[in-house]
Coordinates of C-alpha atoms in Angstrom, one line a residue:
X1473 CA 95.9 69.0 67.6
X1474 CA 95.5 72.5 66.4
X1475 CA 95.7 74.3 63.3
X1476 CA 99.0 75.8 62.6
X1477 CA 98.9 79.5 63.7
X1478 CA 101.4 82.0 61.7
X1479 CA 103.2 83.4 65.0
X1480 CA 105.1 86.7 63.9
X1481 CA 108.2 84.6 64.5
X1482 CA 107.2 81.1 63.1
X1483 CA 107.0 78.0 64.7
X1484 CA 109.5 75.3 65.7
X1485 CA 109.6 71.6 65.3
X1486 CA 106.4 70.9 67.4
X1487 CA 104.2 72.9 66.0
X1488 CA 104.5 75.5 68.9
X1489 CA 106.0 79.5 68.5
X1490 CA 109.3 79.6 68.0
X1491 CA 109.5 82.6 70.4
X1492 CA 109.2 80.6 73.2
X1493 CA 112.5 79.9 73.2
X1494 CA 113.8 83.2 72.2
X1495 CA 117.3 84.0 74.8
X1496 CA 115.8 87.4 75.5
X1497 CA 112.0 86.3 76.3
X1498 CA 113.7 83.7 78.7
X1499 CA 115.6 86.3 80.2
X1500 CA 113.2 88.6 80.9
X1501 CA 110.9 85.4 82.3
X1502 CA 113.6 84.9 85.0
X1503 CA 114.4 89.1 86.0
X1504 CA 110.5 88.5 86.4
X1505 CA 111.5 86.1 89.6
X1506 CA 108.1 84.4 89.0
X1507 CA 109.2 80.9 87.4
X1508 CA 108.2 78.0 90.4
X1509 CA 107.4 80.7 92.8
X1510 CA 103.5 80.1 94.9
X1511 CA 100.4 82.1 94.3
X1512 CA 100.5 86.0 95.9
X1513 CA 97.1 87.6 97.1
X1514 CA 98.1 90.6 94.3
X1515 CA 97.4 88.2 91.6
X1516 CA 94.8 86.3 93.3
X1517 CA 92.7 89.6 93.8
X1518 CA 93.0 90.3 89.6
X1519 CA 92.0 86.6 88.5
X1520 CA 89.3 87.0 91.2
X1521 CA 88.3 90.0 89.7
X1522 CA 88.2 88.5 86.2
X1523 CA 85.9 86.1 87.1
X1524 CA 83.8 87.8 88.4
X1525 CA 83.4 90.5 85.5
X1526 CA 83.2 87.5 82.9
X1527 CA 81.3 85.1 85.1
X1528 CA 83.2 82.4 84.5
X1529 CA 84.7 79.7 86.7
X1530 CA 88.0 79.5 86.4
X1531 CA 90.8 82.4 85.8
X1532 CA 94.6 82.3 86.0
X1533 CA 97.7 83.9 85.8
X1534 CA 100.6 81.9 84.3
X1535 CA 104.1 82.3 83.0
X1536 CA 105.4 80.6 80.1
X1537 CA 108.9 79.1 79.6
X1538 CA 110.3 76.8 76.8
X1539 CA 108.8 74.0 77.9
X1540 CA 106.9 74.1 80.7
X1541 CA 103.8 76.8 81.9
X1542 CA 104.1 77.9 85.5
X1543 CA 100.7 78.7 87.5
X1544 CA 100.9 81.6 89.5
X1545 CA 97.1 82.2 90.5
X1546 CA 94.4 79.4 89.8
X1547 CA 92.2 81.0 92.1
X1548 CA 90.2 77.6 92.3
X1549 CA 93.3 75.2 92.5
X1550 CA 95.1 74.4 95.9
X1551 CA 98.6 75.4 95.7
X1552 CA 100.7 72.3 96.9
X1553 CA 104.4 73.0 95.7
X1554 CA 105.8 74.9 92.7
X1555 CA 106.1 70.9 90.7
X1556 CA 102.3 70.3 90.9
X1557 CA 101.5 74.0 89.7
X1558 CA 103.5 73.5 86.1
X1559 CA 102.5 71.2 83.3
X1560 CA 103.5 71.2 80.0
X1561 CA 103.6 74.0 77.5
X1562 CA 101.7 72.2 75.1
X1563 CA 98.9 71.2 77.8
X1564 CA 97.4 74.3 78.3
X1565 CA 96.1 77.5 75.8
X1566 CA 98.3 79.9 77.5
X1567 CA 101.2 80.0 74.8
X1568 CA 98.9 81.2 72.7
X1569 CA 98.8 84.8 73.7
X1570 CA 102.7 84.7 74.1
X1571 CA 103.2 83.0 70.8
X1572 CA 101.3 85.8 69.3
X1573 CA 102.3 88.5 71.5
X1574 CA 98.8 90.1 71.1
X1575 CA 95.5 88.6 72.2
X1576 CA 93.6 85.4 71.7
X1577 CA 90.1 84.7 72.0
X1578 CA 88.4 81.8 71.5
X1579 CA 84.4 82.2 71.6
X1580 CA 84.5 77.2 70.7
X1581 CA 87.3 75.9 71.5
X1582 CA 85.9 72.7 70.0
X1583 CA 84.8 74.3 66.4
X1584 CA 87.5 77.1 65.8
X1585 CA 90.0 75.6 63.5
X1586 CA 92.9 77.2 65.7
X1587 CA 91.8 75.3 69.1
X1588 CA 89.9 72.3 67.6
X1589 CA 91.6 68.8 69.1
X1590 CA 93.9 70.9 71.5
X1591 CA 94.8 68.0 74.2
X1592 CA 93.6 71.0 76.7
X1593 CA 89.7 71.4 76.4
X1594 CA 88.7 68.1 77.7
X1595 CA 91.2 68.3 81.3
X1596 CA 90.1 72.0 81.5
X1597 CA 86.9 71.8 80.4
X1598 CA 87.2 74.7 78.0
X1599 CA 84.2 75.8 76.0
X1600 CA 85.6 79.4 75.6
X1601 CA 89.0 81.0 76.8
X1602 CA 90.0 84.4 76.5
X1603 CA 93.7 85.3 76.8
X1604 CA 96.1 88.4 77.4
X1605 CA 100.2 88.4 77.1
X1606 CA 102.0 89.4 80.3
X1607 CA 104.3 92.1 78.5
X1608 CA 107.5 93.9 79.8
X1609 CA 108.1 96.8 79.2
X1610 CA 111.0 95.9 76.5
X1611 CA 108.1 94.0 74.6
X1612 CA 109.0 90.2 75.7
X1613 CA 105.4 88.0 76.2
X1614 CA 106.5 86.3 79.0
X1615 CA 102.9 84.8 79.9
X1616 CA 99.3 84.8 80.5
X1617 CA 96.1 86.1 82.2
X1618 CA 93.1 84.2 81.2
X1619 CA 89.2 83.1 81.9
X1620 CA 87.9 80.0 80.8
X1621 CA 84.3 79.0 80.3
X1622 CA 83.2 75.6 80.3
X1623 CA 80.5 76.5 77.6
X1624 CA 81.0 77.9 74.0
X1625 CA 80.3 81.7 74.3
X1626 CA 80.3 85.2 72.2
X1627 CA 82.7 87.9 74.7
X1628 CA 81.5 91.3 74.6
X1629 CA 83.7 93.9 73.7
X1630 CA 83.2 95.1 77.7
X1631 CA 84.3 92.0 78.7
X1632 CA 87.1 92.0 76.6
X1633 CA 88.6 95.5 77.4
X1634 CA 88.0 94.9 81.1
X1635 CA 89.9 91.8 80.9
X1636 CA 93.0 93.2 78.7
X1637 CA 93.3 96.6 81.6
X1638 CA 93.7 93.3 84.3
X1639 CA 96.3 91.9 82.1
X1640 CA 98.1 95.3 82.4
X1641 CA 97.5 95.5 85.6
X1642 CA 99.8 92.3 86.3
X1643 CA 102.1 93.5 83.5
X1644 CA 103.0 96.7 85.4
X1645 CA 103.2 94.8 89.1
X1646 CA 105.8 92.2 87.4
X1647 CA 107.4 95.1 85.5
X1648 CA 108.1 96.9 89.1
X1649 CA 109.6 93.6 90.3
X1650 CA 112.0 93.2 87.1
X1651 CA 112.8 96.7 87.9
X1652 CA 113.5 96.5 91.7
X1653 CA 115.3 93.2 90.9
X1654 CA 117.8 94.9 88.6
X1655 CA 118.3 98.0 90.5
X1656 CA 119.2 95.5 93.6
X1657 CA 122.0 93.6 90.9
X1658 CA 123.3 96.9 90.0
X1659 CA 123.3 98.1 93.9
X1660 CA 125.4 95.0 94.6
X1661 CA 127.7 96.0 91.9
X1662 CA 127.7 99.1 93.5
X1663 CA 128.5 98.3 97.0
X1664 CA 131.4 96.1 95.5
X1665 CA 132.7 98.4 93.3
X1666 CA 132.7 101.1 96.2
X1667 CA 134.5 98.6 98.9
X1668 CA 137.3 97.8 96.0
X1669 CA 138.1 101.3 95.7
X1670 CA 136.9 104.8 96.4
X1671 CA 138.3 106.0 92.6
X1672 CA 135.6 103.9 91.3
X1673 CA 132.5 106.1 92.6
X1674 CA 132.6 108.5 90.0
X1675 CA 132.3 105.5 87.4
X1676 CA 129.7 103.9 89.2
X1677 CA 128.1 107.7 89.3
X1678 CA 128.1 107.3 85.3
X1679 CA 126.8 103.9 85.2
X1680 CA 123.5 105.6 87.0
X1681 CA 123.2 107.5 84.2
X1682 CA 122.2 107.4 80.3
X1683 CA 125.6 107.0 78.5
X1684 CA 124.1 109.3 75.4
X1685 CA 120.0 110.3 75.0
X1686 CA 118.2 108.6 73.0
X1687 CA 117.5 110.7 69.6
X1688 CA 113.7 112.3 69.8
X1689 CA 112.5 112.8 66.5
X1690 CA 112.0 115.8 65.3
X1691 CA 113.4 118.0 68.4
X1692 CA 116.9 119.0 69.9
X1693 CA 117.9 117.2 72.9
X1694 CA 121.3 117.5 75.6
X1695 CA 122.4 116.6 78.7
X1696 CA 125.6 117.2 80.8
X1697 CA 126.5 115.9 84.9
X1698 CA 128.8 118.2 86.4
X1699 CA 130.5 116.6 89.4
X1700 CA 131.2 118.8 92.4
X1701 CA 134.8 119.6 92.6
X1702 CA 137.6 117.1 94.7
X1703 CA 134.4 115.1 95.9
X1704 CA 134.6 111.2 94.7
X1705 CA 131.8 110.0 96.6
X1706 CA 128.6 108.6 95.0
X1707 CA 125.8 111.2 94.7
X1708 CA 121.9 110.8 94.1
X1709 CA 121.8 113.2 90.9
X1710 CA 120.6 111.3 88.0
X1711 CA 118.6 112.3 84.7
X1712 CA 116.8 110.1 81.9
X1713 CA 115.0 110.5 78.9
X1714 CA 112.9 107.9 76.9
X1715 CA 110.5 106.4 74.7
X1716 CA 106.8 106.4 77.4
X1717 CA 104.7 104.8 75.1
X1718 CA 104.0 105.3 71.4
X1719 CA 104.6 109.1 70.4
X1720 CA 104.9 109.9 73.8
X1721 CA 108.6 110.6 75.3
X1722 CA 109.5 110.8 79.3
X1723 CA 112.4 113.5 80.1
X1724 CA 113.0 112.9 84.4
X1725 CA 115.5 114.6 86.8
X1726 CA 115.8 113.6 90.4
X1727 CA 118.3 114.4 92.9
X1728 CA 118.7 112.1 95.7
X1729 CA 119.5 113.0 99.3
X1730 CA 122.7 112.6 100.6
X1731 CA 125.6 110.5 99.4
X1732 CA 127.5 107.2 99.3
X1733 CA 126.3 103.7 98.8
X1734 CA 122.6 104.5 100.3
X1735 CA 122.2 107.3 97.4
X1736 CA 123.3 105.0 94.8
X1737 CA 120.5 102.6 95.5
X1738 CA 117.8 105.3 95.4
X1739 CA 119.6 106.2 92.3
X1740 CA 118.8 103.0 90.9
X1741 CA 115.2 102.4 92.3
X1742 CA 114.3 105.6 91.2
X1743 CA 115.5 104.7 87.4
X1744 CA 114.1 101.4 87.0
X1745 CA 110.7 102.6 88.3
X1746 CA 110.3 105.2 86.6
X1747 CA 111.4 103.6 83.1
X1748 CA 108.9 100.5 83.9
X1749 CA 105.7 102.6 85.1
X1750 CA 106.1 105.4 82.8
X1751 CA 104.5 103.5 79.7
X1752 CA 101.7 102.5 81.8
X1753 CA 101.1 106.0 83.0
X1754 CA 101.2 109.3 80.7
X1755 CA 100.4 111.4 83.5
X1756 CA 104.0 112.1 85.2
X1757 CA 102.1 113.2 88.8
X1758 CA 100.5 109.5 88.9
X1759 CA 104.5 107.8 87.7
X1760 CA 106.0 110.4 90.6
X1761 CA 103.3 108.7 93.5
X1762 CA 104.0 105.5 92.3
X1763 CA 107.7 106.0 92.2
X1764 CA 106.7 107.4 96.2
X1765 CA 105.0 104.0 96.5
X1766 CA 107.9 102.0 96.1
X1767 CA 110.3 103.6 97.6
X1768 CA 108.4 103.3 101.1
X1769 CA 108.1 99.4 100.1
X1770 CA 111.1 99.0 100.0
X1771 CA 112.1 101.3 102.3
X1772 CA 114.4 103.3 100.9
X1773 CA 116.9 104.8 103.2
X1774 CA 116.9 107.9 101.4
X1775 CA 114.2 110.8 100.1
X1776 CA 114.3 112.5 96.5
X1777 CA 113.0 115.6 94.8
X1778 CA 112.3 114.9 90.9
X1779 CA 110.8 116.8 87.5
X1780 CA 109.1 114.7 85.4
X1781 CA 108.1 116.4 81.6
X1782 CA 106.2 114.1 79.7
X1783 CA 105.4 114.9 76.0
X1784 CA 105.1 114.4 72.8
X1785 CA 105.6 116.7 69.0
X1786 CA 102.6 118.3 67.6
X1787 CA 102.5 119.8 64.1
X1788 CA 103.3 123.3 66.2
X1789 CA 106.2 121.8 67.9
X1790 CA 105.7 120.2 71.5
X1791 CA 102.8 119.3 73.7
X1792 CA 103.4 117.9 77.1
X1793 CA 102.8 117.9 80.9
X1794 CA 105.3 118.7 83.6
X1795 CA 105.5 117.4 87.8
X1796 CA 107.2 118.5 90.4
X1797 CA 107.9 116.4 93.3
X1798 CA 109.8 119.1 95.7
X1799 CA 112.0 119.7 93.1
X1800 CA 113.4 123.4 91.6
X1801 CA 110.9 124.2 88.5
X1802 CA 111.5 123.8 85.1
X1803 CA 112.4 126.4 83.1
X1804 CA 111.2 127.3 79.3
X1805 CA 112.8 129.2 77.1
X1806 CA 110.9 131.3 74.4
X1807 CA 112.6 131.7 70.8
X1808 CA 112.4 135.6 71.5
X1809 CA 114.8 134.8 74.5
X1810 CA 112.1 135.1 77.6
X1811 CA 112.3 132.7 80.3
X1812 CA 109.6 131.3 81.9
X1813 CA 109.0 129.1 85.1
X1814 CA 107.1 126.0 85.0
X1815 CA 105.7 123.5 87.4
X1816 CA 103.5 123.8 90.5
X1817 CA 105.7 122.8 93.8
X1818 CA 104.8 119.4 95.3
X1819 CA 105.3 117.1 97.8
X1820 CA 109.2 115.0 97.9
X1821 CA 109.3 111.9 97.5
X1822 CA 110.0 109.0 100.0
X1823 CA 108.5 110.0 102.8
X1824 CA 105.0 110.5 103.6
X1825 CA 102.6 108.0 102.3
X1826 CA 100.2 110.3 100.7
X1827 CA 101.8 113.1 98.3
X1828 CA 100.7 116.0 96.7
X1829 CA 101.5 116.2 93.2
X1830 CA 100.1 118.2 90.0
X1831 CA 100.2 117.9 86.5
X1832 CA 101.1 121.1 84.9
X1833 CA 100.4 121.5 81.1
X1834 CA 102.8 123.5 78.8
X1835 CA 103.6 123.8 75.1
X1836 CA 106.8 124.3 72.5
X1837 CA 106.5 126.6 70.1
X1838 CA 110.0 126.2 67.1
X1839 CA 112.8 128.2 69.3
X1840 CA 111.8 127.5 72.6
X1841 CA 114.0 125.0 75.1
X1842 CA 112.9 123.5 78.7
X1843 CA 115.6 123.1 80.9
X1844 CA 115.3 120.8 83.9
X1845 CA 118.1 121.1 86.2
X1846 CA 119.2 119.7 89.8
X1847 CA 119.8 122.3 92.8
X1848 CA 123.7 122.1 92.1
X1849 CA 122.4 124.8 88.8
X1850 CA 120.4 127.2 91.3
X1851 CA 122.3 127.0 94.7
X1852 CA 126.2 127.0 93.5
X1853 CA 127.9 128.4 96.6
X1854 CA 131.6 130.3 96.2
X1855 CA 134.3 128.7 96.6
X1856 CA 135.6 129.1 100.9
X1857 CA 139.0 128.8 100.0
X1858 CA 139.2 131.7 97.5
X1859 CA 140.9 134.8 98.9
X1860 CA 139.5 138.1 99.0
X1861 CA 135.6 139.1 99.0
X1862 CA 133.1 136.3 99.6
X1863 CA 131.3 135.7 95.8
X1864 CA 127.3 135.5 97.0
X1865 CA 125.7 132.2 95.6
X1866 CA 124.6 131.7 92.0
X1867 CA 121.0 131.4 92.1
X1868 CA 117.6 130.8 90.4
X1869 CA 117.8 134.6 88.8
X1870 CA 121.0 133.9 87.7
X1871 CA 120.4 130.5 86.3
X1872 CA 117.2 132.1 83.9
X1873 CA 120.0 135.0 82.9
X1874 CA 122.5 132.5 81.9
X1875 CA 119.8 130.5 80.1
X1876 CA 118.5 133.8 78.2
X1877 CA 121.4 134.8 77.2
X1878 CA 121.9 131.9 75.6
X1879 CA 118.8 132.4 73.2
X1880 CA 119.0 131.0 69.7
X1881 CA 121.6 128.4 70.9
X1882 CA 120.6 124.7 70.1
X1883 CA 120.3 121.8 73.2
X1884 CA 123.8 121.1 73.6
X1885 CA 125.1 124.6 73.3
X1886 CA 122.8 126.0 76.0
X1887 CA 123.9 123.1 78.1
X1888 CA 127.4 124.3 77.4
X1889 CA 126.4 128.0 77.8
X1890 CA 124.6 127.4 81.5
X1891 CA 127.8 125.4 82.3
X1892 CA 130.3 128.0 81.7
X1893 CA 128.2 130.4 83.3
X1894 CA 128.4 128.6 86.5
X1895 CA 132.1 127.8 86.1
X1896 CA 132.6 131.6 85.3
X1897 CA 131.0 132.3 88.8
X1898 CA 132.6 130.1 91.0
X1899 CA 136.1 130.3 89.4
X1900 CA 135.7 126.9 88.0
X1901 CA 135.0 125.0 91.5
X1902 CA 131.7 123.6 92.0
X1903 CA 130.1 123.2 95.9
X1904 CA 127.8 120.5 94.8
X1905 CA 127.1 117.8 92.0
X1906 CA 124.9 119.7 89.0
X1907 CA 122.9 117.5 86.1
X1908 CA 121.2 119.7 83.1
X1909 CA 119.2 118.3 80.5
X1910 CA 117.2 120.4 77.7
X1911 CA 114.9 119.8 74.4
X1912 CA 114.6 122.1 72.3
X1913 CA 112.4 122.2 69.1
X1914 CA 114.1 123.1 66.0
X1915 CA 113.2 125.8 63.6
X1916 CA 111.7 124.4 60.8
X1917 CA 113.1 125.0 57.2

C-alpha cells in the first residue's frame, strides 16, 4: 500500500484523506448531480482531448465520494450501467488529487514512495498518472480528471498546464450545473411561496438578493432595492457583489424583464451563473456571453440587461473593467464632484445567440465612486394620480446631478442621497422597482 501522504486535513482510519468524508464536500458532490449518472459527449470530448495532447491511452473523468469513485468518462471503457462504472475509493489514484485538493503527479507509480504497492497499478496498468481536482467554486475537491500511461514517464511542464486548463474546463461545466440546479430549488421555493400567498413576493424578492455585501478591503461599498410603490409582485431587479478570484472582486446589476414567477427564475439563473463563471473568467464581456449562453439552454422565458464591473485595488486606488449588456451605463464619480459615464452599449441578454459585448477599462482614484444602477434610477415617471401639473420624468441628467451633489459622501450615504433625490421628485411614489449599488475608494490617511 502507499506511503502515508500528509493531506491538509489528515487522514482517517484507512489510511485515506479524511476529507473525503467532509458533510460539505459530499454536499457539493450531490448539487453536482453527477454521482451514478452515464458518460456525456462534453466530458468525453475533454478526456479525448487529454489523450491526445499527452499520448497516452487512457483518460478519465471521475467523482469521488466516501467510499466509492464514480466514472463519468473512460473514453476507452463501455458504459454498461452506473454499478459497473464505480469501484472502490481505494482501487483507483483518483482520491489523490481530492485528498490533496491540488495536483498529483506521478512520473513511476511503481518507485515513488507515495504510489509504490497501490492495489491500482497492476488492474490499470499504470506506469505514470497525472491528476487534477474537479473544484467548485466554494473550494470543495469533489473529483478527478486524469491520463494514465502504462510506462514510467517524465510530464513536461506543457503537458502539465494543458492538462490542469482541461480540468478547469470540467470544473466550470459542473459548476454551471450546481448553479442551474440550485437556482431551479430556489425557483420551486419560489413558485410555492408565491401560490401560498401574494404578501410573500416581496420576501422572496429579498431572498434574490445579497442580505448585506460582502466587506472589499480597502474600499467603501453600499447597496439599497427600492420597491416600486403598492406593487407586491416579484420583479427581475437584482445586484451582487463578490470575491472573482484572488484580488479580484465582481460588482453585477441586472434587471430582468417583466414580472412574477417567470422573472424570479431569471433572477436566480442569472445569480448562480454569474457567481460560478465569474472566477473562471476576469473579463466581465466573456461572464455576460456565457450568462447569454445559458439562458438560451435553458431557455429562459425571459431577457435581461446587466453591468458587470470587474476589479481589483491598486496602490492608487481601483483598477478594473466594466460591460454592458443593454444595460444604462455606469456612472463614476470624481473626488472633485464630476460625473462621468462609463461603458460601451451592448447587446441584451437572452436572446440572440451571438452578442455584442465590450470590455471597457476604467480606474479609481481616492474620492471617486461608481454607481451602477437599474432603469427604475434613470426613468422614474410622476406619479398619475397626483393632482395638478404633470412632474416630467427623472432622468439620466438628473440621476448624475443627484449623484454630484452628493460629492464627498461615503457609499452608503450617496446611496441614501440618490434615494432621496428620487423620492423628492416623485413625492415619495415610485413607478418602477430601483436597485443602487456603489464602491467607493476611501481617502487615505
Amino acid at each position: 500500500m502507499a506511503e502515508a501522504l500528509e493531506y491538509p486535513d489528515g487522514t482517517r482510519g484507512d489510511g485515506l484523506p479524511a476529507v473525503l468524508a467532509d458533510p460539505g464536500r459530499l454536499a457539493a458532490l450531490a448539487a453536482s448531480g453527477q454521482v451514478g449518472s452515464g458518460p456525456e459527449p462534453v466530458f468525453d470530448d475533454l478526456t479525448r482531448l487529454a489523450m491526445t495532447v499527452s499520448g497516452c491511452k487512457i483518460s478519465a473523468v471521475t467523482f469521488v465520494g466516501e467510499s466509492r469513485t464514480f466514472w463519468k468518462s473512460v473514453p476507452f471503457l463501455p458504459y454498461t450501467d452506473a454499478e459497473s462504472w464505480q469501484n472502490a475509493v481505494g482501487d483507483s489514484f483518483c482520491y489523490f488529487p481530492v485528498g490533496l485538493n491540488a495536483p498529483f503527479v506521478v512520473e513511476d507509480a511503481e518507485k515513488d514512495p507515495r504510489t509504490a504497492g497501490h492495489p491500482a497499478i497492476r488492474p490499470w496498468g499504470v506506469g505514470a498518472w497525472a491528476g487534477f481536482p474537479i473544484v467548485t467554486t466554494d473550494g470543495h475537491a469533489i473529483g478527478s480528471m486524469c491520463v494514465i500511461d502504462d510506462s514510467p514517464r517524465a510530464w513536461t511542464a506543457q503537458e502539465l498546464e494543458t492538462l490542469g486548463i482541461l480540468a478547469r474546463a470540467v470544473s466550470s461545466e459542473v459548476n454551471l450545473r450546481i448553479s442551474l440546479s440550485t437556482a431551479r430549488i430556489a425557483l420551486q421555493s419560489a413558485e410555492n411561496a408565491l401560490e401560498t400567498s401574494s404578501a410573500l413576493a416581496r420576501s422572496l424578492q429579498e431572498s434574490l438578493l445579497p442580505p448585506v455585501l460582502r466587506p472589499v478591503p480597502g474600499l467603501d461599498t453600499a447597496a439599497r432595492y427600492l420597491p416600486a410603490t403598492g406593487d407586491a409582485t416579484v420583479v427581475g431587479d437584482f445586484y451582487d457583489l463578490f470575491q472573482a478570484r484572488g484580488a479580484w472582486w465582481t460588482a453585477v446589476m441586472g434587471d430582468v424583464c417583466g414580472k412574477g414567477t417567470e422573472a424570479a427564475k431569471v433572477t436566480a439563473l442569472a445569480r448562480y451563473t454569474l457567481r460560478a463563471d465569474a472566477g473562471e473568467h476576469l473579463s466581465p464581456a466573456a461572464v455576460l456571453d456565457r450568462l447569454n449562453t445559458a439562458m438560451l439552454a435553458q431557455r429562459a422565458p425571459r431577457f435581461l440587461t446587466a453591468v458587470q464591473a470587474t476589479f481589483r485595488a491598486t496602490s492608487g486606488g481601483v483598477a478594473g473593467r466594466v460591460c454592458l449588456a443593454g444595460h444604462p451605463p455606469a456612472l463614476i464619480r470624481r473626488a472633485d464632484g464630476r460625473v462621468q459615464r462609463l461603458g460601451t452599449t451592448g447587446t441584451l441578454l437572452g436572446v440572440l445567440d451571438t452578442v455584442r459585448l465590450t470590455d471597457v477599462r476604467f480606474r479609481l482614484a481616492p474620492g471617486d465612486l461608481l454607481l451602477l444602477y437599474t432603469d427604475g434610477a434613470c426613468e422614474a415617471r410622476p406619479d398619475p394620480r397626483a393632482a395638478g401639473p404633470r412632474r416630467r420624468m427623472f432622468d439620466e441628467v438628473d440621476l448624475a446631478r443627484a449623484l454630484a451633489t452628493g460629492r464627498g459622501l461615503d457609499a452608503a450615504a450617496t446611496i441614501d442621497h440618490v434615494a432621496a433625490a428620487l423620492s423628492a421628485h416623485h413625492g415619495g411614489w415610485a413607478s418602477d422597482d430601483t436597485a443602487l449599488l456603489a464602491v467607493r475608494v476611501p481617502h487615505r490617511p
